[in-house]
Short mmCIF file of C-alpha atoms in Angstrom, two decimals:
data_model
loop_
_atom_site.label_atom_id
_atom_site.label_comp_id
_atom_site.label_asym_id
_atom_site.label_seq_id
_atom_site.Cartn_x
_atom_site.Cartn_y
_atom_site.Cartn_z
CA UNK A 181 -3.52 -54.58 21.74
CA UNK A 182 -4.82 -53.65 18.50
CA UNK A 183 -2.92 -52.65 15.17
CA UNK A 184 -4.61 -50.94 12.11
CA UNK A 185 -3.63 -50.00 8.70
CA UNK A 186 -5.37 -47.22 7.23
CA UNK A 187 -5.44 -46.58 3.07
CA UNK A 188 -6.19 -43.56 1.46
CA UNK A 189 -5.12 -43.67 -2.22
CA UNK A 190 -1.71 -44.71 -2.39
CA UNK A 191 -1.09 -43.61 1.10
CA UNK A 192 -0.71 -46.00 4.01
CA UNK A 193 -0.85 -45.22 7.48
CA UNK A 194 -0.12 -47.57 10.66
CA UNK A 195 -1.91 -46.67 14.03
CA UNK A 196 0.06 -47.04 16.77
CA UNK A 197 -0.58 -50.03 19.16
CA UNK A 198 -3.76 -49.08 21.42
CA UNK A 199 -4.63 -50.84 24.73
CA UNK A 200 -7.95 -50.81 25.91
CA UNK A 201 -9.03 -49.30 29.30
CA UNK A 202 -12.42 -50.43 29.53
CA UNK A 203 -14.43 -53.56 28.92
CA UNK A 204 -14.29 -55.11 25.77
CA UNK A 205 -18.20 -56.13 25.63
CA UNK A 206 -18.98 -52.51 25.47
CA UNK A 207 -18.10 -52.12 21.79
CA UNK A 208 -17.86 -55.29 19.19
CA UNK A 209 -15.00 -55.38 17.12
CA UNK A 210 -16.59 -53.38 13.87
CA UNK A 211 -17.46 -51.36 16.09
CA UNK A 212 -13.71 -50.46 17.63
CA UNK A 213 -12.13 -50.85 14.06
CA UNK A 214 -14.48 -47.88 12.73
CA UNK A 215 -13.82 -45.64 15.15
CA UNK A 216 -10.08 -46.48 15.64
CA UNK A 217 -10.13 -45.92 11.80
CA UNK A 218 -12.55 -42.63 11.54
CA UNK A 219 -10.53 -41.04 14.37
CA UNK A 220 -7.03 -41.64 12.37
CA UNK A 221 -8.61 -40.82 9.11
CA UNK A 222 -9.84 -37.77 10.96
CA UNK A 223 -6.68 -36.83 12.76
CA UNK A 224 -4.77 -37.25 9.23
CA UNK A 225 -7.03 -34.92 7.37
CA UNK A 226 -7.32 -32.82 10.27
CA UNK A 227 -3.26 -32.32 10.77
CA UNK A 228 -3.25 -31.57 6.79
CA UNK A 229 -6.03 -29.09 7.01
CA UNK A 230 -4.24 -27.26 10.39
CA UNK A 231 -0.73 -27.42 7.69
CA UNK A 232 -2.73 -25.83 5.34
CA UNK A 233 -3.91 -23.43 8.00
CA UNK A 234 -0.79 -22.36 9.57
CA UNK A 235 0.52 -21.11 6.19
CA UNK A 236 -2.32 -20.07 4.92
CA UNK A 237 -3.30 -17.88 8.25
CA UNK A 238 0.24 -15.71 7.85
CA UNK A 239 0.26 -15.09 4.47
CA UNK A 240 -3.19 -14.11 4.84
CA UNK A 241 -2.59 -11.53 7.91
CA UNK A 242 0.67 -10.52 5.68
CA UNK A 243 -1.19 -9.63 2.90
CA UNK A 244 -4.20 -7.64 4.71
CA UNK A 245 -1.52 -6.14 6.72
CA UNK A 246 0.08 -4.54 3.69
CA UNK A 247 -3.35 -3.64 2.14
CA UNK A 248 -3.86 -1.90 5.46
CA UNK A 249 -0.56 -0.10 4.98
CA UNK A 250 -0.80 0.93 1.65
CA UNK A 251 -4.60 2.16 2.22
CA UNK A 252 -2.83 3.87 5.41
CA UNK A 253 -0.36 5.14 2.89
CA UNK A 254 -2.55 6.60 0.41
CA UNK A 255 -4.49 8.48 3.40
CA UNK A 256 -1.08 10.29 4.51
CA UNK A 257 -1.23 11.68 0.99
CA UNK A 258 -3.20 14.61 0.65
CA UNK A 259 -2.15 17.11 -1.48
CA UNK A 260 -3.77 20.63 -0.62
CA UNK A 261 -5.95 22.42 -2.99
CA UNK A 262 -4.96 25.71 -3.80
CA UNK A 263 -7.79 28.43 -3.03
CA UNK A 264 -10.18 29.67 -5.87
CA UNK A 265 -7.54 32.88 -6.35
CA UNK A 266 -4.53 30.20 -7.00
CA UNK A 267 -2.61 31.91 -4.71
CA UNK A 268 -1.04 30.76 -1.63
CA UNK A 269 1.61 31.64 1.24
CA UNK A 270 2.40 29.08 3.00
CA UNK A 271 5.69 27.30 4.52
CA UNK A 272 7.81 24.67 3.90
CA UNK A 273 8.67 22.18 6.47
CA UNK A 274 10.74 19.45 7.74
CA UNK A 275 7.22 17.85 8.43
CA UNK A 276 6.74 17.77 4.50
CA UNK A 277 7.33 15.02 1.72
CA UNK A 278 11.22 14.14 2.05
CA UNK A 279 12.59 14.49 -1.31
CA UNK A 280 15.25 11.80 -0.97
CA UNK A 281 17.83 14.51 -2.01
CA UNK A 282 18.15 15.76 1.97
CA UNK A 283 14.96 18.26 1.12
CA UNK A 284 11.32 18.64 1.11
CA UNK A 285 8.17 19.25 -0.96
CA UNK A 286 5.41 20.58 -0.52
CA UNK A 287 2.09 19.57 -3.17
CA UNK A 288 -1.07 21.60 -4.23
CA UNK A 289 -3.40 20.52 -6.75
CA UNK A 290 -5.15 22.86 -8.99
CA UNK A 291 -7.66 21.70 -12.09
CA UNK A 292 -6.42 23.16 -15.45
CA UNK A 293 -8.40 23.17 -18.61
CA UNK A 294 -7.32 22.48 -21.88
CA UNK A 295 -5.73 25.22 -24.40
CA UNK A 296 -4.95 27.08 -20.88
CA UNK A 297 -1.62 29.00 -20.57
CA UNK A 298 -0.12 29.24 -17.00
CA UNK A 299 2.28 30.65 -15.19
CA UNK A 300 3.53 29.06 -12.07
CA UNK A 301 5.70 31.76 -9.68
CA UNK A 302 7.37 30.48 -6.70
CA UNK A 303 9.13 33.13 -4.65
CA UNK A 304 10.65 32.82 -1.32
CA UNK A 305 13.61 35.04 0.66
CA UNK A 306 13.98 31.67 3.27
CA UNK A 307 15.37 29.29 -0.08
CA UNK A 308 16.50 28.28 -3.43
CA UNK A 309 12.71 27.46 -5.11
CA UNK A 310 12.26 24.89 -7.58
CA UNK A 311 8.97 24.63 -8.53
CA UNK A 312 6.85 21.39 -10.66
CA UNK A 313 4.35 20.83 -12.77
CA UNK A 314 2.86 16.81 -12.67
CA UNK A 315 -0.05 16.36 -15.14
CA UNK A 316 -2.84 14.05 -14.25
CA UNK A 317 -0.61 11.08 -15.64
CA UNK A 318 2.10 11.60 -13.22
CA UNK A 319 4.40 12.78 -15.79
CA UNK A 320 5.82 16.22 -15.00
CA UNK A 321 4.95 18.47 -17.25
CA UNK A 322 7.53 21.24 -16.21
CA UNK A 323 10.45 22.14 -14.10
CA UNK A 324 11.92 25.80 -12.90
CA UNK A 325 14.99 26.54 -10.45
CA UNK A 326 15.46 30.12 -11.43
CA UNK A 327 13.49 32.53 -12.75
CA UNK A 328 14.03 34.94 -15.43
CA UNK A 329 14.80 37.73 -13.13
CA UNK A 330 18.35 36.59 -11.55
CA UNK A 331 17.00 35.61 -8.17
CA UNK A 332 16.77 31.98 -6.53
CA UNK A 333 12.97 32.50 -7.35
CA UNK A 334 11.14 29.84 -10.07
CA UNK A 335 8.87 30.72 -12.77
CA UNK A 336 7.30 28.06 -14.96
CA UNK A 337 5.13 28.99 -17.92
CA UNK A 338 3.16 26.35 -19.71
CA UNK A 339 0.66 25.11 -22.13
CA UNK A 340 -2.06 22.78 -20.66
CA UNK A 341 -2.70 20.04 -23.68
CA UNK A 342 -4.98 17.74 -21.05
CA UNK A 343 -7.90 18.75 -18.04
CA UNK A 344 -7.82 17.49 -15.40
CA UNK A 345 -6.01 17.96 -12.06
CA UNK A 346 -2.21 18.88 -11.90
CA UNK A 347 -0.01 18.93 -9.04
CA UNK A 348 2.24 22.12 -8.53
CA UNK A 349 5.14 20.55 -6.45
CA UNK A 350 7.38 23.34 -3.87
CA UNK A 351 10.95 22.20 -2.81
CA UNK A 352 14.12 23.95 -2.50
CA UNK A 353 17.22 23.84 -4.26
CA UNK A 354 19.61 21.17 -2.24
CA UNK A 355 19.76 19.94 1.29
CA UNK A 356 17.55 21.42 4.25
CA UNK A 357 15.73 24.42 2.29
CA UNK A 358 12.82 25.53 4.95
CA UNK A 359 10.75 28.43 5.52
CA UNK A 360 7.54 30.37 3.74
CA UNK A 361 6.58 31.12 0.26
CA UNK A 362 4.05 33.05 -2.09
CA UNK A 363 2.70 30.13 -5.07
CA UNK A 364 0.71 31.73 -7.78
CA UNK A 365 -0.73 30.01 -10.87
CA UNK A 366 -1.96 32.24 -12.93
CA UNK A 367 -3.75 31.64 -16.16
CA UNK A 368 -3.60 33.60 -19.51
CA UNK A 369 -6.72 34.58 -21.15
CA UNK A 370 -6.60 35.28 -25.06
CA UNK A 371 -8.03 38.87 -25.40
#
């Protein structure tokens, strides 16, 4: 039987007991020490790295996970563009953004200038409109439930102070507003 201390530092380790299977003139006693010692150093420093590797691995497959999710994320995003005219009829679904307030939205981007003047009309005979203006800083800009005219319909007018690309936002009024609607942004031009 052979017994071994090992030192790293201020560390010590004991080997356990180890009987020999095979002839003793194979190796010489250096010989048996070093490896006896090599193997436990080895097994030591390999246990720590493996520790290190078992927390390391999850946090790692956490964190790409989540970067996968939010890049996911960011993909399911896609606001549509409204056409060159800046008019639109289109509908609003239960397949749209949830609102959190038992609703849903529907987003279009459109590029404003500077100086511009805009009017955003939402009209719709299927629900109460609401319609939003979010500048390129996500700040909104605007808000309209009903228009001017007495009717559930919105109308927004505005002064663009920064270019860039704003999001109209479409949602009804309360819980479970569906069906289609006309947007129109129109813009003012100084005569």
């Amino acid at each position: 039987m052979l017994d071994c201390h090992l030192y790293d530092g201020d560390q010590q380790w004991q080997t356990p007991k180890i009987k020999f299977s095979f002839p003793r003139f194979l190796l010489s006693l250096p010989e048996i020490l070093w490896s006896l010692l090599s193997y436990r150093f080895f097994m030591v420093k390999s246990f720590m790295l493996n520790f290190r590797l078992v927390s390391i691995v999850p946090a790692t497959a956490l964190a790409i996970a989540m970067s996968a999710a939010s890049v996911g994320a960011q993909n399911m995003y896609n606001p549509i563009r409204l056409p060159s005219n800046n008019e639109i009829t289109d509908t609003l679904s239960e397949r749209d953004i949830p609102t959190g307030q038992g609703g849903f939205a529907r987003d279009y981007v459109v590029s404003l200038q500077p100086g511009e003047h805009i009017f955003v009309d939402l009209l719709s005979d299927g629900f109460d409109t609401i319609v939003t203006l979010i500048g390129p800083n996500g700040m909104i800009i605007g808000e309209n439930d009903d228009g001017p005219d007495g009717t559930t319909n919105s109308l927004l007018c505005t002064r663009i102070t920064e270019g860039g690309n704003y999001i109209v936002r479409v949602r009804a009024f309360g819980e479970g507003g569906i069906g289609s609607f006309t947007l129109k942004v129109t813009r003012l031009r100084p005569i």
